[in-house]
Coordinates of C-alpha atoms and ligand atoms in Angstrom, one line a residue:
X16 CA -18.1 6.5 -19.7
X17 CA -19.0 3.1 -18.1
X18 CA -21.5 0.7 -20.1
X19 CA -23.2 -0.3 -17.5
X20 CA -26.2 2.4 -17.0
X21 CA -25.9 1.2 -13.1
X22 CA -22.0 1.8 -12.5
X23 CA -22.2 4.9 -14.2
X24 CA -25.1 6.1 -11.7
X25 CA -23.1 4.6 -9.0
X26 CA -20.1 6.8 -10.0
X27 CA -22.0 9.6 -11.1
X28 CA -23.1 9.8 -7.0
X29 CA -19.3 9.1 -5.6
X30 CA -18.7 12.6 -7.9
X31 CA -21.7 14.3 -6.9
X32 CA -21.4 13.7 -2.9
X33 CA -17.6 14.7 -2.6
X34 CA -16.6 16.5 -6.2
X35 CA -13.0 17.0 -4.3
X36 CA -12.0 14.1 -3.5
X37 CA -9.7 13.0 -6.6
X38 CA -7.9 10.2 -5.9
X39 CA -10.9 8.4 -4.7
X40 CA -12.4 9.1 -7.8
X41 CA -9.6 7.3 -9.5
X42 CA -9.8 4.5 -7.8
X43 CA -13.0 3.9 -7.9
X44 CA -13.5 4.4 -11.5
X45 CA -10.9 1.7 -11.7
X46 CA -12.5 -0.7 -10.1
X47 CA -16.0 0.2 -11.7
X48 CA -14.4 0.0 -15.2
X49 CA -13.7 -3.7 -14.2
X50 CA -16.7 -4.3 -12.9
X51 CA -18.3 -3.8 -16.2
X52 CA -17.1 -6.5 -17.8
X53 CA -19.2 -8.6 -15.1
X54 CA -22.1 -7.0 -14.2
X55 CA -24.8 -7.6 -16.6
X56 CA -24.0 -11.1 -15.7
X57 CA -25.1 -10.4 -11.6
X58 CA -28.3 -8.3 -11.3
X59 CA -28.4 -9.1 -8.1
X60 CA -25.6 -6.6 -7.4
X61 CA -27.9 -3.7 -8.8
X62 CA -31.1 -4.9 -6.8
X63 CA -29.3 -5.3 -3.4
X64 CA -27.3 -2.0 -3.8
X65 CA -23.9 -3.9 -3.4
X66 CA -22.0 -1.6 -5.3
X67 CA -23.2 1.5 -4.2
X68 CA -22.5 0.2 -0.3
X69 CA -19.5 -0.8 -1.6
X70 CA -18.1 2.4 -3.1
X71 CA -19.3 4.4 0.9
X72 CA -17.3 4.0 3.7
X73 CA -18.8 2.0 6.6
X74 CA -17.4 4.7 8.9
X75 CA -15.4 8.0 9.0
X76 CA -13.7 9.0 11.7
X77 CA -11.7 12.5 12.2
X78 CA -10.3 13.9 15.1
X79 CA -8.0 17.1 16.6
X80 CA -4.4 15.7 17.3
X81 CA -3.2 17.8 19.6
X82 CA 1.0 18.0 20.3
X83 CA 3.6 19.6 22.3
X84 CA 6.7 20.1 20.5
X85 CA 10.3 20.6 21.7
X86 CA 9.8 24.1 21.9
X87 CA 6.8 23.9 24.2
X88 CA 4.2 25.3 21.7
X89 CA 1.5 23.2 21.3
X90 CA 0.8 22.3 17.7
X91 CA -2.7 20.6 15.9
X92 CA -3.1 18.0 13.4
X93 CA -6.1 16.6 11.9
X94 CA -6.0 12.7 12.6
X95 CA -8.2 10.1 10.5
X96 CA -9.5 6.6 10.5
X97 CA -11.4 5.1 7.4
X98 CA -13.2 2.1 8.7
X99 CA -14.0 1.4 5.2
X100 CA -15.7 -2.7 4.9
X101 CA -15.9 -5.0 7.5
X102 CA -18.1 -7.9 5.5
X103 CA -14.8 -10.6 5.7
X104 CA -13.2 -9.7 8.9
X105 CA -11.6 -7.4 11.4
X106 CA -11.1 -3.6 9.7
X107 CA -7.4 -3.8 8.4
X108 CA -5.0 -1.4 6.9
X109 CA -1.9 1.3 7.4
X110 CA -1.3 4.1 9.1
X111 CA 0.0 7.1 7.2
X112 CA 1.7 10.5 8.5
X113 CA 2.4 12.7 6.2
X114 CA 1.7 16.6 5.1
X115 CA -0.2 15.3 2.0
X116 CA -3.1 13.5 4.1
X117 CA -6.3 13.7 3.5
X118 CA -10.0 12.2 3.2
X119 CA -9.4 11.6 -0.7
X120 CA -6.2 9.7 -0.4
X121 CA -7.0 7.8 2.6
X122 CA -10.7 6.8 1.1
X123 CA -8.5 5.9 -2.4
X124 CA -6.3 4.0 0.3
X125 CA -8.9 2.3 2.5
X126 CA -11.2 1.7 -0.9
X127 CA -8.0 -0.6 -2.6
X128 CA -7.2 -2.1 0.9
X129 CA -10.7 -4.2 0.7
X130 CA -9.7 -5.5 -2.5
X131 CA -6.2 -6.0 -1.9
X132 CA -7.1 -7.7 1.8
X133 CA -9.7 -9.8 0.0
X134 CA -6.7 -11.2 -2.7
X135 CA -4.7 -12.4 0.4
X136 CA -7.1 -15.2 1.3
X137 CA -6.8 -14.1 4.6
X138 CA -10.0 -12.6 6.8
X139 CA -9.3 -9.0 7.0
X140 CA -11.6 -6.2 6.0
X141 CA -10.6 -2.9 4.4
X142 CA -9.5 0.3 5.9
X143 CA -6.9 3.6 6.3
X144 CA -5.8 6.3 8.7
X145 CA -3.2 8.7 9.5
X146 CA -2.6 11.9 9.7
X147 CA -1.2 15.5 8.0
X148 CA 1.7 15.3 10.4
X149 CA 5.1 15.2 9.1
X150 CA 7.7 13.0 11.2
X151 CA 10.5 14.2 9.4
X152 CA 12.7 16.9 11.0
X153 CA 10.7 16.5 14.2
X154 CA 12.8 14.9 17.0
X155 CA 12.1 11.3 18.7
X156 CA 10.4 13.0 21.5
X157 CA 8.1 15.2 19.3
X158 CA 7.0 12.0 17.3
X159 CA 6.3 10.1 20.5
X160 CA 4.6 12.6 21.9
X161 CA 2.5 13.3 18.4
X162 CA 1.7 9.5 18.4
X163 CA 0.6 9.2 22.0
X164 CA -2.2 12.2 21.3
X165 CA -3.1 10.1 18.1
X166 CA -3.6 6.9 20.1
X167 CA -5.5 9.1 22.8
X168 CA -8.5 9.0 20.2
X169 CA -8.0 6.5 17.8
X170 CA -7.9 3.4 21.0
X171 CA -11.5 4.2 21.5
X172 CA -12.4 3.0 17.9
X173 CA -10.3 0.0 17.4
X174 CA -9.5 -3.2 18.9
X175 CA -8.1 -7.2 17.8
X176 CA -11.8 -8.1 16.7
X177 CA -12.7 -4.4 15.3
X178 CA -10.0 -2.6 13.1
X179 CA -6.3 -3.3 13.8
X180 CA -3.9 -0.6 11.9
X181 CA -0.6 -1.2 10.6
X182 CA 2.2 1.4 9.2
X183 CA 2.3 3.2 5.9
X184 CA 4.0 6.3 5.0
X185 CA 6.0 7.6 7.3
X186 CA 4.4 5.2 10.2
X187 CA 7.2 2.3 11.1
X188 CA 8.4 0.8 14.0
X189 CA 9.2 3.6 16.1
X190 CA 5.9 5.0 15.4
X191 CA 4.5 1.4 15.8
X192 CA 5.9 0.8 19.5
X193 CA 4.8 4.7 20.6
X194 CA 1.5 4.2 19.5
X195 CA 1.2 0.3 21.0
X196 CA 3.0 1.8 24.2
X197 CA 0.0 4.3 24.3
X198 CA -3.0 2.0 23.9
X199 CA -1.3 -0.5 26.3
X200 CA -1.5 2.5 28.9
X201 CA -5.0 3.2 28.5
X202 CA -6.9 0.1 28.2
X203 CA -4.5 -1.3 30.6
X204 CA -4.6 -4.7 28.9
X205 CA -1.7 -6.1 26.8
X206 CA -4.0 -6.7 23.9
X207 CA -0.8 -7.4 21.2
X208 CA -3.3 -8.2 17.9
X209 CA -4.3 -4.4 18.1
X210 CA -1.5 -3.0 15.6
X211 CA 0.9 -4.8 13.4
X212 CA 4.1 -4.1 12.4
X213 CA 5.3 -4.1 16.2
X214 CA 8.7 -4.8 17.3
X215 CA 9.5 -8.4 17.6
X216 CA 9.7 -8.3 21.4
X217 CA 6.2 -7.4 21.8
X218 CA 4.2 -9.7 19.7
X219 CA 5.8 -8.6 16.4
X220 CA 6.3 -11.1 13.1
X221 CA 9.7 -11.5 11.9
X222 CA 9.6 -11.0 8.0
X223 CA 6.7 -8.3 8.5
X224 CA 9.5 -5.4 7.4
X225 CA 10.4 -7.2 4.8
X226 CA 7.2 -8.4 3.2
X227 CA 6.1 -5.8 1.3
X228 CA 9.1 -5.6 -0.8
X229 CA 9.6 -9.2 -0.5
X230 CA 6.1 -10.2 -1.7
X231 CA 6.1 -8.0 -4.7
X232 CA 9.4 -9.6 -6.1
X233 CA 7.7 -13.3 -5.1
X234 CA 4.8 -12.0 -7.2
X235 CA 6.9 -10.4 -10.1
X236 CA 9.2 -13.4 -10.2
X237 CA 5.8 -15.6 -10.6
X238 CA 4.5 -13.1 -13.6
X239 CA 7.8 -12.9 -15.5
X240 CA 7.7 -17.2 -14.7
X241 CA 4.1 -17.9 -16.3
X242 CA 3.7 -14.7 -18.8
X243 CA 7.1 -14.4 -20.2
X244 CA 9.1 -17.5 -19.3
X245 CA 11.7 -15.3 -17.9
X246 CA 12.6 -13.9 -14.1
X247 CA 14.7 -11.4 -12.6
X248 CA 17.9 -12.9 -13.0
X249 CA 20.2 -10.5 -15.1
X250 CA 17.6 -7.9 -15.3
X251 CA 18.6 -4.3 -14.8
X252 CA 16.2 -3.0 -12.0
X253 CA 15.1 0.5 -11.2
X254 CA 12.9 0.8 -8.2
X255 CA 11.4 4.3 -6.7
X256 CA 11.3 5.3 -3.3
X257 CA 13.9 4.7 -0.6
X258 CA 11.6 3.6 2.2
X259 CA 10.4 0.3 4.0
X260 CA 8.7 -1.2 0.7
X261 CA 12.2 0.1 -1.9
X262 CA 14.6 -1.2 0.7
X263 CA 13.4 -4.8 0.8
X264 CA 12.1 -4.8 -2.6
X265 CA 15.9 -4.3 -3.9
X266 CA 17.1 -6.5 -1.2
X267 CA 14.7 -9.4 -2.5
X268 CA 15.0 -8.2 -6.2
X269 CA 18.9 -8.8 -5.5
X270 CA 19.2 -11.8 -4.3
X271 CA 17.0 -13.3 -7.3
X272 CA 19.5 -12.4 -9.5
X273 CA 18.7 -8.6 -10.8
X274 CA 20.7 -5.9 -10.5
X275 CA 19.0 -2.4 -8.7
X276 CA 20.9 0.7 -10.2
X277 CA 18.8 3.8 -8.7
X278 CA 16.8 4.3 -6.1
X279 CA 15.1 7.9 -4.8
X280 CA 12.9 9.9 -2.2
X281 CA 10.6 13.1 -2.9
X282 CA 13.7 15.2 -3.3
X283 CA 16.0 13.5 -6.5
X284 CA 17.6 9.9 -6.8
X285 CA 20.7 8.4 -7.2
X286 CA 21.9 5.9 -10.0
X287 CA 24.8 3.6 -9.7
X288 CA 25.5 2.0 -12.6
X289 CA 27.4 -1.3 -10.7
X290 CA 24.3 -2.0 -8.6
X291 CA 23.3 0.1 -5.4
X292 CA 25.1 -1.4 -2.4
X293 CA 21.9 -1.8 0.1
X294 CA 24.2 -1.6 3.3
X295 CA 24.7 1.9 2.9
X296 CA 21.6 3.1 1.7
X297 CA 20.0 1.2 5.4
X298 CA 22.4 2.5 7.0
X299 CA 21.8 6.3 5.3
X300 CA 17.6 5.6 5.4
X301 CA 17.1 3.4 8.4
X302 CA 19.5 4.1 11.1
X303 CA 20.9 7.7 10.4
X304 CA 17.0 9.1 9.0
X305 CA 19.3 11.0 6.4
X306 CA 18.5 11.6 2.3
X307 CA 18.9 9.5 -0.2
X308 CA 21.6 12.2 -1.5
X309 CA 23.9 11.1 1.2
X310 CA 24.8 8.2 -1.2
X311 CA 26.4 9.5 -3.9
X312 CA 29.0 11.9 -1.7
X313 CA 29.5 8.3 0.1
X314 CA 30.1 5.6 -2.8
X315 CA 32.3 6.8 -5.7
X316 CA 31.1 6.1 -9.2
X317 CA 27.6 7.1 -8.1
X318 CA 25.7 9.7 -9.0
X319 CA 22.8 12.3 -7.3
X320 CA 20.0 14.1 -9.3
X321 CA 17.6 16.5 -8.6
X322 CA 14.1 15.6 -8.5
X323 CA 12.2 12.4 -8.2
X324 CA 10.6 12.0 -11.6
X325 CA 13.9 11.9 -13.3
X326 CA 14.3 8.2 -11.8
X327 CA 12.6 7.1 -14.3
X328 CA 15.0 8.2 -17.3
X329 CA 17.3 5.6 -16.0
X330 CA 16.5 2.3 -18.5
X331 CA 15.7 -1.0 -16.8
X332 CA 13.9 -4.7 -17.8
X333 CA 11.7 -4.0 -14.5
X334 CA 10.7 -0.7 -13.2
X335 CA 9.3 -1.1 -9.6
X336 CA 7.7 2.0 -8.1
X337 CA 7.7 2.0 -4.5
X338 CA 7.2 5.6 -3.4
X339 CA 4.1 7.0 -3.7
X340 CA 1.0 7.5 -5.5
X341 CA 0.3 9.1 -9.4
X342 CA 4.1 9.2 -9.4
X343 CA 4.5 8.0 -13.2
X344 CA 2.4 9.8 -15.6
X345 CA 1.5 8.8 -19.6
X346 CA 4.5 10.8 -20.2
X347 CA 7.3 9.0 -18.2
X348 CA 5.2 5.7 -18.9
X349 CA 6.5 6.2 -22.3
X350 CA 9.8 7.3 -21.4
X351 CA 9.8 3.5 -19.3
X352 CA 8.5 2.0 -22.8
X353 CA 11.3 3.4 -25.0
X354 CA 13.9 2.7 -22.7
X355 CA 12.9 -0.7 -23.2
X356 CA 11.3 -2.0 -20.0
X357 CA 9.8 -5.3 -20.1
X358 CA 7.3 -5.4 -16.8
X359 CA 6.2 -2.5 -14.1
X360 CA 5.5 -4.1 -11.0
X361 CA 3.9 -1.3 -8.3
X362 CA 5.0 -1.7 -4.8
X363 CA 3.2 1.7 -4.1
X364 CA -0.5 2.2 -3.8
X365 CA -1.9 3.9 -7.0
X366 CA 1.5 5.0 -8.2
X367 CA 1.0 5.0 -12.0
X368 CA -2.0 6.9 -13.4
X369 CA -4.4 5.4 -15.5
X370 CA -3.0 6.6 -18.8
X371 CA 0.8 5.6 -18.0
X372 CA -1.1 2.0 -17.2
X373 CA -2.8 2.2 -21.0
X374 CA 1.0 2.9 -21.8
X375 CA 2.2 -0.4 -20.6
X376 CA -0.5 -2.3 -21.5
X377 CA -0.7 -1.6 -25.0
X378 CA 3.0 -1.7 -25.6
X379 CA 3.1 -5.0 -24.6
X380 CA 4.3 -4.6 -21.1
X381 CA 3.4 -7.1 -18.6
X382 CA 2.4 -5.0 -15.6
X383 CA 1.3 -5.9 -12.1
X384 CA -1.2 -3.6 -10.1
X385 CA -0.7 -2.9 -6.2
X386 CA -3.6 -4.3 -5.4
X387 CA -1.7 -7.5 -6.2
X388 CA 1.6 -7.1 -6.1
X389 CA 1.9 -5.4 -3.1
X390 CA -0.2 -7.1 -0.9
X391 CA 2.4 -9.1 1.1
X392 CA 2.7 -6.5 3.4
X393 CA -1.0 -6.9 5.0
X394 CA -0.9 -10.8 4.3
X395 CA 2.2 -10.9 6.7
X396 CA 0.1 -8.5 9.5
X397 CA -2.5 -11.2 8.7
X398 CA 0.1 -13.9 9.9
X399 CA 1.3 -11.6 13.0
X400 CA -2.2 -11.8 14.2
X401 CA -2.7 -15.2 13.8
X402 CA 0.7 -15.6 16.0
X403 CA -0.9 -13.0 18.3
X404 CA -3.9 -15.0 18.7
X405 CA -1.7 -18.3 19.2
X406 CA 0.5 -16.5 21.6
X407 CA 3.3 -18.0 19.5
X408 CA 6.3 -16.8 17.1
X409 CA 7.0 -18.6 14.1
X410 CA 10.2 -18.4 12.4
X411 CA 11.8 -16.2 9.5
X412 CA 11.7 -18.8 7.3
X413 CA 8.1 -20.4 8.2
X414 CA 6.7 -16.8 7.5
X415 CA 8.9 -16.0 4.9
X416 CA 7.5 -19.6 3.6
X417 CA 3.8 -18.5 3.8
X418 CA 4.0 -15.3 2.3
X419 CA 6.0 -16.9 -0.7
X420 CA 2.8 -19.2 -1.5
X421 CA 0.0 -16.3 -0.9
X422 CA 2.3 -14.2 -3.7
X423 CA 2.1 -17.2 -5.8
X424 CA -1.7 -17.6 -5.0
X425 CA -2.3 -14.5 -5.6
X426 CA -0.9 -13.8 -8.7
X427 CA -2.5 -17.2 -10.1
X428 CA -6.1 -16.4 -8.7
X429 CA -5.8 -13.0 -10.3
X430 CA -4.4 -14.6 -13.6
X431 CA -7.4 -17.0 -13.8
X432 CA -10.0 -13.8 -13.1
X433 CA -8.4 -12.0 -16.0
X434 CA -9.1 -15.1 -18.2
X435 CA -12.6 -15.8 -17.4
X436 CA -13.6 -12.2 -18.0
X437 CA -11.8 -12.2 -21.2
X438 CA -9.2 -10.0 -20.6
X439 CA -6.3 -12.5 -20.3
X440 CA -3.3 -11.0 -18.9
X441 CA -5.0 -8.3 -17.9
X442 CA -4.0 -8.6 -14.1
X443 CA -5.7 -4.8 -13.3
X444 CA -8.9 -6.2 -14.4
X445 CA -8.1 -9.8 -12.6
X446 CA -7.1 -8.1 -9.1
X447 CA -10.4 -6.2 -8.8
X448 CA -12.5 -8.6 -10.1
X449 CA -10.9 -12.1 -8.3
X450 CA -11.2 -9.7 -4.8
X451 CA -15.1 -8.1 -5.5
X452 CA -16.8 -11.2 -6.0
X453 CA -15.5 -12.3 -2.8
X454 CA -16.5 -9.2 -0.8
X455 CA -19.5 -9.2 -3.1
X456 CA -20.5 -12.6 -2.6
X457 CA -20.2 -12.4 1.8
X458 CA -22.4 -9.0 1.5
X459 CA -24.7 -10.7 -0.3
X460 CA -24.7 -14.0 2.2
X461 CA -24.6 -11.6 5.0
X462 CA -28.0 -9.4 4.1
X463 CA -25.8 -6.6 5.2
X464 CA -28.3 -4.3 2.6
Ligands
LIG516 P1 8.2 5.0 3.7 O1 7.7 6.2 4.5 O2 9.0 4.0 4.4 O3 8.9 5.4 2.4 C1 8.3 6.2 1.4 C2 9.3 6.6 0.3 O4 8.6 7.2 -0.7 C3 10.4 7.5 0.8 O5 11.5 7.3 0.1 C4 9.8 8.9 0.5 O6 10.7 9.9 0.3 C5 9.1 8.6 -0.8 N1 7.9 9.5 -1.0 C6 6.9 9.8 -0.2 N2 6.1 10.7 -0.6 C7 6.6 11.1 -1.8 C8 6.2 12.0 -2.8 N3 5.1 12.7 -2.7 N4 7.0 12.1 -3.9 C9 8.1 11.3 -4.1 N5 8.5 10.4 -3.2 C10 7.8 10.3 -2.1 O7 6.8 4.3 3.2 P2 6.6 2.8 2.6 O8 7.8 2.3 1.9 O9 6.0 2.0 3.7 O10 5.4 3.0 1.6 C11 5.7 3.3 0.2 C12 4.4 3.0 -0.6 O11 4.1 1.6 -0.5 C13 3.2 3.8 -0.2 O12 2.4 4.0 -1.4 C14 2.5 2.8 0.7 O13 1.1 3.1 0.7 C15 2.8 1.5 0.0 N6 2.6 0.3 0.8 C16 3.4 0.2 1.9 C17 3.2 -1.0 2.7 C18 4.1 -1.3 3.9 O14 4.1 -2.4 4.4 N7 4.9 -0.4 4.3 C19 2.3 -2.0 2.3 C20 1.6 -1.8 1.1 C21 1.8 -0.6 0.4 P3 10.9 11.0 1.5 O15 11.6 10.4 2.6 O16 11.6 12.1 0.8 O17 9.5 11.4 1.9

């Protein structure tokens, strides 16, 4: 129950206009719980109806994907955008194929992307798309064909000044350079600043594959610097996932010094005890597409397990879950806890429920939320569209550079919102209050109500 008779009207109505829709329900009861610490303070909020525009998505767009597959049949999946808040820029966010899609996660997605966007300093408004298609067991050709019917309706609602998508689950380069290929062939205009995450001979940012993981060990290393005195060097490091955010987020975690010992993807993980070796798990994930699995038949002394959740049996100092979301429960939160964990960064969206987040907070934990901590990953897009705009490329390092400082930044704006609201440390209730009042504040300017 929120204390403010006005949030809890607000998310009595998100309930009452889509009871299904769980995970948006989650989220925004998140952000609404640290909104209540504020808003007596702003009535204006409550007589411009900021936060019930705030909580509705500006748009909501779904469409028929329709697919030939290798076998000739044609196949049809339900494509989606989320054009979620426009007030401080261009609509901006990932991408996501995968079976699990749907209007709840991608309005929980698109919903945490304004905030998140907002953090970066950088003008970018919130959104989310994809679609229930699953790339994995289909061949190149099926995906390319599958991402050319995507971009057959989804170039008629975006554009470099209107909503430029990025990749997410299950959307990365290949995906990237089909879908770019496609809207290149319709609008017949080589408008690069539509998509991020491109290949780096069409208009791409070097260090945009990396960032995400990167940026959340930039912003971990800063919280274990300024809340602990400490930092990852000689910490024992268990990170979920196995994909574009896990892969970078050990590589990074690495070189500062930690050691990663298990990694995993939807089906089990593997554990090895003398630190994973990253050049065989790219070459298992990123150039053969293969499992995770494929590890532990390949490098002795390592071992495979069944199912995903038990990942998080394996102690660390930092547990870093990079897979997907609701992923750690209050029950594996505490299993993290006893085994002695000292900080839980998330390089996922959402991935621990609230209660596993009451877990870490109480014991002592420091913990960083994705809205934070993973936002180097759309604050490097941010830079490939400024180098779109300039027709330029800067360098590895130069970006690499940037993103660095907006980590930093961002973990210090969000530190300083958690202290003025009285909730010091409290970096949840720092991330979504530093990025509302910004969002807030330009609705407000901008008599969008
Ligand atoms: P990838 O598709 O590259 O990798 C996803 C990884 O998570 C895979 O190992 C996958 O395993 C695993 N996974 C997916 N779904 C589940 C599930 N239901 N249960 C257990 N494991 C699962 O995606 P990314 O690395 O890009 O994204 C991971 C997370 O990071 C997502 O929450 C995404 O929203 C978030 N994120 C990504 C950003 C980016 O720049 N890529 C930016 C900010 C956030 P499997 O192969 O078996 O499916």
């Amino acid at each position: 129950m929120l204390k403010s008779e006005y949030l809890q009207r607000v998310y009595t109505q998100v309930i009452a206009r889509d009871p299904d829709q769980r995970e948006f329900h989650q989220a925004v009861l998140e952000v609404l719980e640290s909104l209540d610490l504020i808003v007596e303070k702003h009535p204006e909020y409550e007589k411009h109806g900021i936060i019930e525009a705030f909580v509705e998505p500006e748009r909501v767009i779904s469409f028929r994907v329709p697919w030939v597959d290798d076998q000739g049949r044609v196949r049809v999946n339900r494509g989606y955008r989320i054009q979620f808040s426009s007030a401080i820029g261009p609509y901006k966010g990932g991408l996501r194929f995968h079976p699990t899609v749907n209007l709840s996660i991608l309005k929980f997605l698109g919903f945490e992307q304004i905030l998140k966007n907002s953090l970066t300093g950088l003008p970018m408004g919130g959104a989310k798309g994809g679609a229930d298609f699953d790339p994995k067991g289909k061949s190149d050709n099926e995906v390319m064909r599958f991402c050319q019917s995507f971009m057959t309706e989804l170039n008629r609602h975006i554009g470099q000044f209107v909503d430029v998508p990025a990749g997410d689950i299950g959307v990365g380069a290949r995906e990237i350079g089909y879908l770019f290929g496609q809207y290149r062939r319709i609008r017949g205009s080589y408008d690069a600043g539509v998509l991020t995450g491109k290949g780096l001979a069409f208009g791409g940012s070097l260090a945009r594959t990396e960032a995400t993981g990167y940026g959340l060990c930039y912003l971990t290393e800063e919280m274990l610097k300024c809340m602990k005195n400490d930092s990852f060097a000689g910490k024992t490091v268990v990170i979920s996932g196995s994909g574009n955010v896990a892969i970078f987020a050990a590589e990074k975690a690495t070189a500062l010094g930690a050691k990663v010992v298990a990694l995993s993807d939807s089906n089990g993980y593997i554990h090895d005890p003398d630190g994973i070796k990253l050049d065989v798990v790219k070459d298992i994930k990123l150039k053969r597409r293969a499992r995770i699995k494929v590890y532990a038949d390949e490098v002795p002394g390592s071992t495979y397990a069944d199912g995903f959740r038990g990942i998080w049996n394996v102690p660390c100092d930092i547990a870093l879950p990079c897979a997907t979301q609701n992923e750690i429960d209050e029950e594996t939160a505490k299993i993290i806890v006893k085994n002695g964990a000292m900080a839980v960064a998330e390089g996922a969206n959402m991935p621990c429920r609230p209660e596993a987040i009451r877990v870490f907070q109480e014991a002592g934990l420091l913990f960083a939320p994705a809205k934070a901590a993973n936002a180097g990953g759309v604050a490097t897009s941010g830079l490939e569209m400024s180098q779109n705009s300039m027709r330029y490329s800067w360098t590895f390092e130069e970006v690499d550079h940037r993103l660095q400082e907006i980590m930093v930044n961002i973990f210090h704006n969000t530190y300083d919102a958690s202290v003025e609201c009285d909730a010091p440390g409290d970096l949840v209730v720092g991330a979504n209050i530093a990025g509302f009042l910004k969002v807030a504040g330009v609705m407000l300017a901008q008599g969008l109500i």
